[in-house]
Structures are given as structure tokens and as C-alpha cells.
Amino acid sequence: MSNVDFDAHVRKMMEWHFSEDTGSAFWLGKRDVLGFDPITDIHSGDDLLRFPDVSGELRTVAASDLIPRGAIADQVFRVYESGGTTGAPKRIVDGGYRSRMGVWAWSRLRAHGVPNAANWLHLGPAGPHVVAFDTAGYAALGGGVLYTIDLDPRWVKKLIAAGRHSEADDYIEHLLDQAHEVLSTQPISVLNTTPPLLEAICARPELLALVAAKIETIVWAGTSFSAESLRQAEEVFFPGIRIVGIYGNSLMGVAPQRPRQPGDDHRCVFEPFHETTRLDLVAEDRQPVDYGSRGRVRMHLVSEEMFLPNVLERDTAIRVEPVPGGPDGLADVRPIRTIDDVDVVEGVY
């Protein structure tokens, strides 16, 4: 979507989110305290910077207040939560938007050669975390089935934050035991997991050999993956296996890795869902950084179901020049270690 088209989309969504008949109780309750009229004063993506970052309020607001009044009467909304890395989890609602974005994300995975008719193993969070829903969608779109393993990333983060590292290690071994059982008995060719769990697999020779023998594609998502760790995964531990990254979170959705371009300086460059999402990389003064420089991720989500402008994310990344017709890319994503005096604990996700 071009900037002109996105600006038109922004204007349409201002009418939607701030009209009495269609807007949510959350945003309608803010219309009189913003200091401007979103319907008449917001005309473009750049104008979204006038909004405050309200993402912190998603920790406590009733999820029902986030549902637009204009939603279809029989539309079923789900509540998903963030990982709680920087404090209490934030909640979003979804009545179908993630499925529409998932179709686009699946097309990006297909561009990497991820096959149809493949069965997936999701070794990652489920429950209130949206990543399991997304992964189930990819498997279904390809005509395969999804296997899952129970994983509570908040428990691991709690153990690590408390210094109970041996218990966290035991929990990870428990997860890998389950993965070994599924992989040894079921026809699976795509593994969806996180970098820490992928590294844990590499430390178990029997499981590593099983993955190498059965898995054709590894999709990694969640926590950061250093350039050197990614190189080792591709060249040392999993040569011949297709490895694709997805950057994302509950608030912004997903930004799959784009196919590698000639001259790319980075093994993995992410691109967001450009129809509804804008990601900027900004310096401390909130101004965009130059290409090749590191900045903090600032997100605008402008969809019919959720409107979240001007959100400063927990991550930094390097700004990468776009391919023709595409948005800016993001590479080498890393979490900020401390946000608002809260230590960021990645854990296994």
C-alpha cells in the first residue's frame, strides 16, 4: 500500500473509530480529551504522531471496551495478551483481522519456499498468546495439521527473574522431551519455535539429529536472534533446512522475513503488514534514524478492529532500505534491557 493509499485508509479509520455508531467505548471516551478532533484533524499517517501512546492502558481496560460498536452482530471476538515482558500483560481483541493478516503472512512464507501440505509442530506459547493462533492458520492455509506443545513463557521468565535458573532449565528439558516424542512418532516437516528453544535443541544430540532428519523448514519467532547465532543455525546445525524468521507481537501483528536480496547486509530483514501497520525506527528525540542505523521501534496499527497509534515498542532494530514497492525493513532486532525501570526478561520467547 502506497503512502497515499495509507493516508486514505487512515482517514477512513478515523471516521470508523471516532463515530458514535461504529467506534469503541475506549476511543470514544478519549475523543474529548485529545485536544483535537480525529475525524477532521487527522489526514495522514504522519498525523498519527499527534496521538498519545495509550498502549499501557491495555493492561487494565476491559477488553469489551475495545470492540468497535460497528462490529458485525455475530462476529466472535477473541482476547489475546502480550507476553508480559515489561510488566502486566496488555490485551487486544480480534474478530478476524489476524486471520486476514495471516493470509498475507502465509504468502510471504510461501515466497521462501515453505511448502503446502506440510504438518507443523508449534513449540511455543499458546493460551492467551496469539502466536499459536497465527501458526495454526499457516498450517491450515497450507493444507496441513498443527501439533502443539504446552509452554508457559511467563513461568520461565518468572523463574529466571528470581534467579531459579536450574528450574528454568528443567522446564526447558521437559518441553524438549515432549518435542522429541512428537517428532519421533508423527509426520512433521515444519518446526515453529523460538531462538532460545532452537539453541536448546542444538545442545541435545539425539533431538538435533531427529530435527535434521525430519524437518524441512524452521520458522523462528519471538525473541531476538543474533547474527552469529543465526549464521550458526543456518550453516552449522541445520544446513539444508530452510530457516525463516518472523518478527512480531500481540499489538503489531507479524512482520515476516522478506526473501533475501542481492547485496543484503543482513541474513534476515523483516517487513510489516503494510496495509494496516507502519513501523518507524527512531532515535531518542523520536526522529527517524538513517538507513543502516539502529533505532527504537515505533508502531502505528490502523485496523478496523484495533487502533493503536504512536506506540514505542520494547525493541530496537537497524533500518534497512526497502525493496521496490515495499516498506522499510528491520534487521537485527534486539530488546531494550530496561523499560520504565522494569528489567526485560526474554526467557524462552
XYZ file of C-alpha atoms in Angstrom:
349
model
C 0.000 0.000 0.000
C 1.428 3.388 -1.028
C 1.628 6.298 1.387
C -1.236 7.950 -0.497
C -3.393 4.847 -0.069
C -2.395 4.532 3.582
C -3.338 8.170 4.198
C -6.779 7.476 2.726
C -7.026 4.382 4.940
C -6.154 6.489 7.989
C -8.930 8.988 7.216
C -11.446 6.175 6.777
C -10.426 4.604 10.081
C -10.743 7.945 11.908
C -14.377 8.063 10.805
C -14.817 4.484 11.974
C -13.135 4.658 15.385
C -14.437 8.082 16.401
C -18.051 7.970 15.198
C -20.682 7.146 17.811
C -22.219 4.337 15.769
C -19.002 2.465 14.996
C -16.256 3.411 17.453
C -15.251 1.528 20.598
C -16.057 2.754 24.082
C -12.306 3.057 24.685
C -11.623 5.535 21.876
C -14.948 7.361 22.045
C -14.164 8.075 25.676
C -10.940 9.804 24.632
C -12.285 11.941 21.814
C -12.987 14.977 24.013
C -9.634 14.899 25.836
C -7.255 14.528 22.894
C -7.094 18.248 22.179
C -8.031 17.724 18.517
C -10.808 16.098 16.508
C -9.510 12.901 14.865
C -12.221 12.979 12.204
C -11.447 16.485 10.985
C -7.812 16.958 12.007
C -6.100 13.635 11.199
C -5.448 13.315 7.456
C -2.348 11.138 7.058
C -0.038 8.608 8.584
C 2.231 11.420 9.737
C -0.650 12.945 11.687
C -0.857 9.845 13.859
C 2.053 11.253 15.855
C -0.448 13.658 17.429
C -1.979 10.780 19.385
C -0.615 9.726 22.774
C 0.747 6.236 23.278
C -2.155 4.559 25.083
C -0.766 1.018 24.958
C -0.115 0.995 28.701
C -3.851 1.302 29.301
C -4.356 -2.059 27.583
C -3.154 -3.668 30.824
C -6.318 -2.682 32.707
C -9.074 -1.612 30.288
C -11.969 -4.053 29.923
C -11.412 -5.929 26.658
C -15.089 -5.462 25.767
C -14.491 -1.689 25.682
C -12.021 -2.231 22.824
C -14.608 -3.818 20.497
C -15.931 -1.330 17.917
C -19.678 -0.782 18.074
C -19.782 -1.192 14.314
C -18.672 -4.814 14.538
C -20.965 -7.339 12.856
C -23.565 -8.622 15.320
C -22.495 -12.268 15.113
C -18.775 -11.522 14.948
C -16.874 -13.522 17.570
C -14.054 -11.632 19.271
C -11.112 -13.301 20.978
C -8.920 -11.724 23.636
C -5.154 -12.137 23.304
C -2.408 -10.962 25.634
C 1.153 -9.792 25.288
C 3.917 -11.779 26.916
C 4.127 -9.574 29.982
C 7.819 -8.948 29.418
C 7.657 -5.340 30.635
C 5.032 -5.785 33.340
C 1.409 -6.873 33.439
C 0.199 -8.159 30.037
C -1.556 -5.909 27.552
C -4.759 -7.156 25.919
C -6.114 -6.835 22.405
C -9.287 -8.065 20.749
C -9.515 -9.866 17.421
C -12.607 -10.661 15.397
C -10.933 -11.796 12.192
C -8.165 -9.297 11.487
C -5.407 -11.723 12.481
C -6.805 -14.264 10.025
C -6.706 -11.716 7.195
C -3.163 -10.722 8.091
C -2.299 -14.413 8.323
C -3.248 -14.952 4.682
C -0.741 -12.259 3.724
C 1.914 -13.683 6.066
C 1.383 -17.149 4.592
C 2.032 -15.719 1.124
C 5.331 -14.360 2.427
C 6.262 -17.751 3.847
C 5.385 -19.344 0.519
C 7.772 -16.876 -1.162
C 10.535 -18.510 0.885
C 9.506 -21.929 -0.372
C 7.567 -23.129 2.695
C 5.555 -25.984 1.199
C 1.851 -26.713 1.112
C 0.510 -29.928 2.670
C 3.085 -29.687 5.465
C 2.379 -30.644 9.074
C 3.642 -28.181 11.671
C 4.919 -28.570 15.227
C 4.465 -25.421 17.293
C 6.977 -25.435 20.136
C 5.963 -22.095 21.569
C 3.352 -20.279 23.657
C -0.380 -20.906 23.282
C -3.070 -19.862 25.761
C -3.575 -16.100 25.732
C -0.683 -15.576 23.305
C -1.717 -15.054 19.693
C 1.290 -16.765 18.091
C -0.300 -20.226 18.352
C -3.423 -18.942 16.575
C -1.274 -17.479 13.800
C 0.707 -20.702 13.404
C -2.460 -22.774 13.254
C -3.594 -20.512 10.426
C -0.414 -21.089 8.420
C -0.742 -24.853 8.764
C -4.408 -24.752 7.734
C -3.768 -22.465 4.752
C -1.183 -24.935 3.512
C -3.487 -27.900 3.976
C -1.534 -29.412 6.854
C -2.242 -30.050 10.514
C -0.768 -28.423 13.602
C 0.763 -30.185 16.589
C 1.347 -28.146 19.749
C 3.285 -28.485 22.989
C 2.253 -26.802 26.227
C 4.513 -23.861 27.044
C 4.035 -21.134 29.649
C 6.667 -18.499 28.866
C 5.657 -16.352 31.834
C 6.628 -19.137 34.218
C 10.070 -19.368 32.643
C 10.506 -15.584 32.844
C 9.449 -15.661 36.492
C 11.971 -18.387 37.276
C 14.790 -16.544 35.504
C 13.931 -13.200 37.131
C 14.038 -14.912 40.544
C 17.411 -16.490 39.806
C 15.944 -20.011 39.728
C 17.866 -20.923 36.597
C 18.102 -24.643 37.288
C 14.305 -24.876 37.479
C 14.017 -22.958 34.218
C 16.473 -25.381 32.638
C 14.428 -28.331 33.911
C 11.295 -26.837 32.369
C 13.027 -26.413 29.019
C 14.175 -30.042 29.137
C 10.556 -31.037 29.810
C 9.483 -29.142 26.674
C 12.185 -30.808 24.597
C 11.157 -34.237 25.865
C 7.673 -33.582 24.502
C 9.064 -32.318 21.201
C 11.146 -35.476 20.858
C 8.091 -37.682 21.387
C 6.015 -35.848 18.783
C 8.795 -35.693 16.203
C 9.679 -39.351 16.612
C 6.109 -40.562 16.029
C 4.410 -38.030 13.761
C 4.947 -36.869 10.141
C 6.086 -33.287 10.686
C 8.139 -31.185 8.314
C 7.811 -27.615 9.686
C 9.018 -26.631 13.158
C 7.813 -23.300 14.554
C 9.743 -22.263 17.663
C 11.821 -19.572 19.342
C 15.578 -18.898 19.179
C 16.273 -19.990 22.794
C 14.442 -23.277 22.254
C 16.184 -23.794 18.930
C 19.512 -23.327 20.672
C 18.405 -25.795 23.370
C 17.616 -28.346 20.638
C 21.157 -27.937 19.322
C 22.502 -28.966 22.737
C 20.657 -32.330 22.638
C 22.354 -34.528 20.018
C 19.531 -37.058 19.616
C 16.881 -34.377 19.208
C 19.130 -32.372 16.898
C 19.586 -35.457 14.699
C 15.827 -36.034 14.678
C 15.133 -32.448 13.605
C 17.813 -32.652 10.921
C 16.310 -35.877 9.568
C 12.637 -34.861 9.516
C 12.280 -31.086 9.395
C 12.385 -29.254 6.063
C 11.566 -25.757 7.364
C 12.244 -23.996 10.655
C 10.197 -20.855 11.339
C 11.529 -18.898 14.295
C 9.700 -16.086 16.049
C 9.657 -14.193 19.293
C 12.890 -13.268 20.964
C 15.963 -11.843 19.282
C 18.356 -13.980 17.257
C 21.882 -12.591 16.965
C 23.560 -12.516 13.569
C 26.171 -15.024 14.710
C 23.605 -17.402 16.228
C 21.547 -17.255 13.049
C 24.650 -17.961 10.963
C 25.459 -20.994 13.082
C 21.877 -22.249 12.848
C 21.943 -21.996 9.056
C 25.474 -23.171 8.372
C 26.479 -25.433 11.251
C 23.464 -27.023 12.929
C 20.756 -27.052 10.254
C 22.430 -26.939 6.823
C 19.962 -27.802 4.104
C 16.965 -26.799 6.232
C 15.027 -23.708 5.193
C 15.099 -21.151 8.064
C 12.658 -18.216 8.056
C 12.135 -15.567 10.752
C 9.003 -13.729 11.821
C 9.182 -10.597 13.971
C 6.021 -9.637 15.770
C 3.995 -9.311 18.919
C 0.390 -9.207 20.058
C -0.030 -5.475 19.418
C 1.539 -5.023 15.987
C 0.895 -8.431 14.445
C 3.618 -10.049 12.362
C 6.437 -8.867 10.131
C 7.812 -11.893 8.249
C 11.302 -12.037 6.828
C 11.470 -10.848 3.244
C 13.292 -13.013 0.691
C 16.978 -12.173 0.664
C 18.013 -9.557 -1.841
C 21.330 -9.268 -3.707
C 23.625 -7.137 -1.618
C 21.716 -7.564 1.654
C 23.995 -6.911 4.616
C 21.742 -8.895 6.948
C 20.667 -12.520 6.829
C 17.165 -11.618 7.985
C 15.192 -8.461 7.134
C 11.610 -8.106 8.348
C 8.713 -6.294 6.659
C 5.368 -5.436 8.358
C 1.817 -5.817 7.045
C 1.832 -2.526 5.149
C -1.945 -2.255 4.699
C -2.505 -1.512 8.383
C 0.887 -1.192 10.057
C 3.678 1.353 9.955
C 6.959 0.714 11.746
C 9.458 3.532 12.193
C 12.890 3.353 13.782
C 13.511 6.451 15.853
C 16.280 7.990 17.939
C 15.857 9.292 21.493
C 14.430 12.548 20.097
C 11.758 10.470 18.293
C 13.135 11.416 14.868
C 13.695 8.668 12.270
C 17.206 7.258 12.120
C 19.153 6.925 8.863
C 19.334 3.714 6.870
C 21.917 1.443 8.414
C 21.429 2.954 11.871
C 19.777 1.475 14.942
C 16.627 2.976 16.384
C 13.739 2.107 18.648
C 10.678 0.584 17.004
C 7.661 2.901 16.871
C 4.431 1.317 15.679
C 1.141 2.585 14.271
C -1.597 -0.036 13.916
C -4.615 1.221 11.995
C -7.093 -1.600 11.503
C -10.853 -1.766 11.778
C -10.720 -3.808 14.971
C -7.778 -2.199 16.781
C -6.376 1.317 16.574
C -3.022 1.752 18.310
C -1.072 4.799 17.146
C 2.341 6.067 18.193
C 3.380 3.054 20.288
C 7.023 2.814 21.330
C 7.886 -0.872 21.330
C 10.334 -2.683 23.621
C 12.716 -3.394 20.715
C 15.407 -1.686 18.708
C 16.435 -2.620 15.170
C 18.542 -1.470 12.234
C 16.712 0.424 9.487
C 17.108 -1.249 6.080
C 16.326 0.264 2.705
C 13.111 -1.089 1.157
C 12.788 -3.218 -1.911
C 10.800 -1.557 -4.754
C 7.204 -1.112 -3.664
C 7.862 -2.295 -0.115
C 8.212 -0.642 3.285
C 11.434 -0.033 5.170
C 12.950 -3.229 6.517
C 14.067 -4.026 10.042
C 17.121 -6.136 10.880
C 18.955 -7.377 13.970
C 16.029 -6.827 16.343
C 17.068 -6.596 19.990
C 15.060 -5.892 23.151
C 15.742 -2.853 25.282
C 17.079 -4.180 28.558
C 15.156 -1.832 30.859
C 11.861 -0.033 30.179
C 10.353 2.321 32.786
C 12.656 0.808 35.440
C 11.407 -2.714 34.595
C 14.045 -5.237 33.544
C 13.207 -7.026 30.286
C 13.469 -10.803 30.699
C 13.179 -12.658 27.395
C 13.100 -16.189 28.772
C 12.184 -18.643 26.013
C 10.036 -16.279 23.984
